[in-house]
Amino acid sequence: MENKNEQQVSLKREMGLFGGIGIIAGIVVGSGIFYLGSYVLERTHMSMGLALLCWVVGGVVSILGGLCFAELGACDPAAGGMVVYLDKAYHPVVGYMFGFTSWLLSGAGSISAVAIALPTALQGYFGFSEMTIKIIAIALIILLTVYNCFGIKLGALLQNVSLVAKLVPIAIIVIGALVMGRQTPDLSLIPEGYTGGIGGIIGMIAFATVATLWAYEGWTNANAVAEEIKNPGKNLPGALIIGIGSCTVLYVLFNFAIYRVIPHAEVVSMIGEGNLYLGTEVANRIFGGLGGGLVLAAMLIAMLGSANGMIIAFARYYYAMAVEGHFFKSQAKLSKKYQVPTNALIWQAVICIILVLLRNLDQLTSLVVFSGMVFNTLVVVAVIIYRKKFPNMERPYKAWGYPVTVVISVLLFAALMINTLIEDPVTSIIGLVVPVIGAAVYFIFDIKLKKEQGEK
């Protein structure tokens, strides 16, 4: 292909196991750990036992999906991750639809949302205006993009440092709550006053698990940097399993710690009044003013790490699309000195800045949900397709429990999509329309590419 000569400069394998874990946990563990537990409680009719079960179920669902991604990443460790798997399993247009949607909507929207959320968390302290928040968000996007233009090693270092830095205050809060908490929470799986049958309980679990899955969102992004991971056949599966498993344990312990400190009646009252940040209240009760500072520090570092991880991962999707030949050629170029897709990083920042200027936080977060689930499901199914299409491909890691785990993952993701389509049809439709536009753009590039090849 025409781009081959440009690939003499290649991506460097400089990221180890901990770097992969840092990408996953750095993106997954964000500010949501402090408030999403309230939504899970609401959906389980304030049953603490059911809520904890849903956090476990959400982790198991994510791990099952992670096992599938681990097999694909280990046998095909190319930059671009999902773009590459969808290309080979189905058709290049499918991978392109995912990459285009990420470029224009979900990836850039996620980065922009986190960039806005960071100064928003400081609004109560400094009284920032909406425009000031946007200016800070834009500055953050520019700074992190420039930083990541100096090599994956530096980007991974920031991920590792921010991961440790945010886990320390969270761990202090959890340990303090478990040790100093005086409540004995009722962990019964039957909500108080519930008179329905087992079907109602299962429905509650399913609905609440949807809320937990938002907290786990982001674990797929380690595959995007597979070409820069040392010994990917071993380290990528390890990063996925350890990263998702650790996040599951953290979420369960954090929410149980809340139940140890705040009486059930007060939890119900707080959520009823719209006070969703139960973790912040726990920190304040245990450590006083210092607790509030701990939570703020953890939230800011968590969001910084999340934004940095997404900037690293998403740019590799657009790089892979350009190398394949159906995207802007400039985004296939790597920095000769630092071996990173500099142009893809810069264009990603431009789109993120435009979204920051055009949308607020609520609008941004609603943009990134549905299409991600569609493509995650297609990648899980791709495990089966890969085994049939490429039976002789070396597989350093195979998904545990295949094909049962693959089928279960698909069914769970399908249920999640159906629920989202029912609960939020407008967002779901947008999430379907943008990939269709991407398909049209793909065929425009395809016609151009075939014409160039014919002229040769």
JSON list of N, CA, C and O in Angstrom, two decimals, residues 23 59 64 97 106 124 142 163 172 176 200-201 279 295 300 323 334 379 390 393 410 455:
[
{"chain": "A", "resi": 23, "resn": "ILE", "atom": "N", "xyz": [-3.45, 2.34, 31.99]},
{"chain": "A", "resi": 23, "resn": "ILE", "atom": "CA", "xyz": [-4.37, 2.85, 30.97]},
{"chain": "A", "resi": 23, "resn": "ILE", "atom": "C", "xyz": [-5.81, 2.49, 31.34]},
{"chain": "A", "resi": 23, "resn": "ILE", "atom": "O", "xyz": [-6.72, 3.33, 31.28]},
{"chain": "A", "resi": 59, "resn": "GLY", "atom": "N", "xyz": [-18.91, -5.87, 37.28]},
{"chain": "A", "resi": 59, "resn": "GLY", "atom": "CA", "xyz": [-17.51, -6.24, 37.12]},
{"chain": "A", "resi": 59, "resn": "GLY", "atom": "C", "xyz": [-17.35, -7.54, 36.37]},
{"chain": "A", "resi": 59, "resn": "GLY", "atom": "O", "xyz": [-16.46, -7.66, 35.50]},
{"chain": "A", "resi": 64, "resn": "LEU", "atom": "N", "xyz": [-15.82, -10.55, 31.54]},
{"chain": "A", "resi": 64, "resn": "LEU", "atom": "CA", "xyz": [-16.14, -11.46, 30.44]},
{"chain": "A", "resi": 64, "resn": "LEU", "atom": "C", "xyz": [-15.82, -10.81, 29.09]},
{"chain": "A", "resi": 64, "resn": "LEU", "atom": "O", "xyz": [-15.24, -11.42, 28.19]},
{"chain": "A", "resi": 97, "resn": "MET", "atom": "N", "xyz": [-16.40, 2.69, 10.66]},
{"chain": "A", "resi": 97, "resn": "MET", "atom": "CA", "xyz": [-17.56, 3.30, 11.31]},
{"chain": "A", "resi": 97, "resn": "MET", "atom": "C", "xyz": [-17.30, 3.54, 12.79]},
{"chain": "A", "resi": 97, "resn": "MET", "atom": "O", "xyz": [-17.65, 4.58, 13.34]},
{"chain": "A", "resi": 106, "resn": "SER", "atom": "N", "xyz": [-17.89, 9.99, 19.99]},
{"chain": "A", "resi": 106, "resn": "SER", "atom": "CA", "xyz": [-17.75, 9.35, 21.30]},
{"chain": "A", "resi": 106, "resn": "SER", "atom": "C", "xyz": [-16.37, 9.56, 21.93]},
{"chain": "A", "resi": 106, "resn": "SER", "atom": "O", "xyz": [-16.27, 9.89, 23.12]},
{"chain": "A", "resi": 124, "resn": "GLY", "atom": "N", "xyz": [-17.31, 25.20, 43.01]},
{"chain": "A", "resi": 124, "resn": "GLY", "atom": "CA", "xyz": [-17.78, 25.57, 44.34]},
{"chain": "A", "resi": 124, "resn": "GLY", "atom": "C", "xyz": [-16.75, 26.31, 45.16]},
{"chain": "A", "resi": 124, "resn": "GLY", "atom": "O", "xyz": [-17.09, 27.07, 46.08]},
{"chain": "A", "resi": 142, "resn": "ILE", "atom": "N", "xyz": [-5.14, 20.95, 25.43]},
{"chain": "A", "resi": 142, "resn": "ILE", "atom": "CA", "xyz": [-3.92, 21.33, 24.70]},
{"chain": "A", "resi": 142, "resn": "ILE", "atom": "C", "xyz": [-2.68, 20.84, 25.43]},
{"chain": "A", "resi": 142, "resn": "ILE", "atom": "O", "xyz": [-1.76, 20.26, 24.82]},
{"chain": "A", "resi": 163, "resn": "LEU", "atom": "N", "xyz": [-2.51, 7.22, 38.52]},
{"chain": "A", "resi": 163, "resn": "LEU", "atom": "CA", "xyz": [-3.24, 6.08, 39.07]},
{"chain": "A", "resi": 163, "resn": "LEU", "atom": "C", "xyz": [-2.91, 5.89, 40.54]},
{"chain": "A", "resi": 163, "resn": "LEU", "atom": "O", "xyz": [-3.81, 5.77, 41.39]},
{"chain": "A", "resi": 172, "resn": "ILE", "atom": "N", "xyz": [-7.35, 5.60, 51.52]},
{"chain": "A", "resi": 172, "resn": "ILE", "atom": "CA", "xyz": [-7.42, 6.18, 52.88]},
{"chain": "A", "resi": 172, "resn": "ILE", "atom": "C", "xyz": [-8.87, 6.29, 53.31]},
{"chain": "A", "resi": 172, "resn": "ILE", "atom": "O", "xyz": [-9.23, 5.96, 54.46]},
{"chain": "A", "resi": 176, "resn": "GLY", "atom": "N", "xyz": [-10.33, 4.02, 56.27]},
{"chain": "A", "resi": 176, "resn": "GLY", "atom": "CA", "xyz": [-10.85, 4.79, 57.41]},
{"chain": "A", "resi": 176, "resn": "GLY", "atom": "C", "xyz": [-12.30, 4.47, 57.69]},
{"chain": "A", "resi": 176, "resn": "GLY", "atom": "O", "xyz": [-12.72, 4.31, 58.84]},
{"chain": "A", "resi": 200, "resn": "GLY", "atom": "N", "xyz": [-39.23, -9.58, 39.54]},
{"chain": "A", "resi": 200, "resn": "GLY", "atom": "CA", "xyz": [-39.01, -8.16, 39.84]},
{"chain": "A", "resi": 200, "resn": "GLY", "atom": "C", "xyz": [-37.60, -7.91, 40.35]},
{"chain": "A", "resi": 200, "resn": "GLY", "atom": "O", "xyz": [-36.97, -6.89, 40.01]},
{"chain": "A", "resi": 201, "resn": "ILE", "atom": "N", "xyz": [-37.09, -8.83, 41.17]},
{"chain": "A", "resi": 201, "resn": "ILE", "atom": "CA", "xyz": [-35.74, -8.70, 41.71]},
{"chain": "A", "resi": 201, "resn": "ILE", "atom": "C", "xyz": [-34.72, -8.76, 40.56]},
{"chain": "A", "resi": 201, "resn": "ILE", "atom": "O", "xyz": [-33.78, -7.97, 40.50]},
{"chain": "A", "resi": 279, "resn": "GLY", "atom": "N", "xyz": [-19.74, 9.42, 48.87]},
{"chain": "A", "resi": 279, "resn": "GLY", "atom": "CA", "xyz": [-18.34, 9.26, 49.22]},
{"chain": "A", "resi": 279, "resn": "GLY", "atom": "C", "xyz": [-17.77, 10.51, 49.85]},
{"chain": "A", "resi": 279, "resn": "GLY", "atom": "O", "xyz": [-16.96, 10.45, 50.80]},
{"chain": "A", "resi": 295, "resn": "VAL", "atom": "N", "xyz": [-11.13, 14.00, 49.03]},
{"chain": "A", "resi": 295, "resn": "VAL", "atom": "CA", "xyz": [-12.06, 13.66, 47.94]},
{"chain": "A", "resi": 295, "resn": "VAL", "atom": "C", "xyz": [-11.80, 14.54, 46.73]},
{"chain": "A", "resi": 295, "resn": "VAL", "atom": "O", "xyz": [-11.73, 14.06, 45.59]},
{"chain": "A", "resi": 300, "resn": "LEU", "atom": "N", "xyz": [-9.90, 15.18, 41.18]},
{"chain": "A", "resi": 300, "resn": "LEU", "atom": "CA", "xyz": [-9.13, 15.92, 40.19]},
{"chain": "A", "resi": 300, "resn": "LEU", "atom": "C", "xyz": [-8.08, 15.04, 39.53]},
{"chain": "A", "resi": 300, "resn": "LEU", "atom": "O", "xyz": [-7.92, 15.04, 38.30]},
{"chain": "A", "resi": 323, "resn": "VAL", "atom": "N", "xyz": [-3.66, 4.54, 8.21]},
{"chain": "A", "resi": 323, "resn": "VAL", "atom": "CA", "xyz": [-2.72, 3.55, 7.68]},
{"chain": "A", "resi": 323, "resn": "VAL", "atom": "C", "xyz": [-3.44, 2.60, 6.73]},
{"chain": "A", "resi": 323, "resn": "VAL", "atom": "O", "xyz": [-2.91, 2.20, 5.69]},
{"chain": "A", "resi": 334, "resn": "LEU", "atom": "N", "xyz": [3.86, 9.22, 11.66]},
{"chain": "A", "resi": 334, "resn": "LEU", "atom": "CA", "xyz": [4.39, 9.15, 13.02]},
{"chain": "A", "resi": 334, "resn": "LEU", "atom": "C", "xyz": [5.54, 10.14, 13.15]},
{"chain": "A", "resi": 334, "resn": "LEU", "atom": "O", "xyz": [6.27, 10.40, 12.20]},
{"chain": "A", "resi": 379, "resn": "VAL", "atom": "N", "xyz": [-17.22, -6.49, 18.64]},
{"chain": "A", "resi": 379, "resn": "VAL", "atom": "CA", "xyz": [-15.86, -6.98, 18.89]},
{"chain": "A", "resi": 379, "resn": "VAL", "atom": "C", "xyz": [-15.90, -8.31, 19.63]},
{"chain": "A", "resi": 379, "resn": "VAL", "atom": "O", "xyz": [-15.12, -9.23, 19.35]},
{"chain": "A", "resi": 390, "resn": "PHE", "atom": "N", "xyz": [-9.43, -17.33, 10.82]},
{"chain": "A", "resi": 390, "resn": "PHE", "atom": "CA", "xyz": [-7.98, -17.43, 10.97]},
{"chain": "A", "resi": 390, "resn": "PHE", "atom": "C", "xyz": [-7.64, -18.56, 11.95]},
{"chain": "A", "resi": 390, "resn": "PHE", "atom": "O", "xyz": [-7.07, -18.32, 13.02]},
{"chain": "A", "resi": 393, "resn": "MET", "atom": "N", "xyz": [-3.95, -18.78, 13.15]},
{"chain": "A", "resi": 393, "resn": "MET", "atom": "CA", "xyz": [-3.33, -17.63, 13.79]},
{"chain": "A", "resi": 393, "resn": "MET", "atom": "C", "xyz": [-2.83, -18.01, 15.19]},
{"chain": "A", "resi": 393, "resn": "MET", "atom": "O", "xyz": [-3.53, -18.67, 15.94]},
{"chain": "A", "resi": 410, "resn": "VAL", "atom": "N", "xyz": [-22.24, -11.34, 24.85]},
{"chain": "A", "resi": 410, "resn": "VAL", "atom": "CA", "xyz": [-23.08, -10.77, 23.80]},
{"chain": "A", "resi": 410, "resn": "VAL", "atom": "C", "xyz": [-24.51, -10.54, 24.32]},
{"chain": "A", "resi": 410, "resn": "VAL", "atom": "O", "xyz": [-25.11, -9.48, 24.09]},
{"chain": "A", "resi": 455, "resn": "GLU", "atom": "N", "xyz": [-4.76, 4.23, -11.46]},
{"chain": "A", "resi": 455, "resn": "GLU", "atom": "CA", "xyz": [-3.88, 5.09, -12.24]},
{"chain": "A", "resi": 455, "resn": "GLU", "atom": "C", "xyz": [-2.45, 4.58, -12.25]},
{"chain": "A", "resi": 455, "resn": "GLU", "atom": "O", "xyz": [-1.67, 4.83, -13.14]}
]
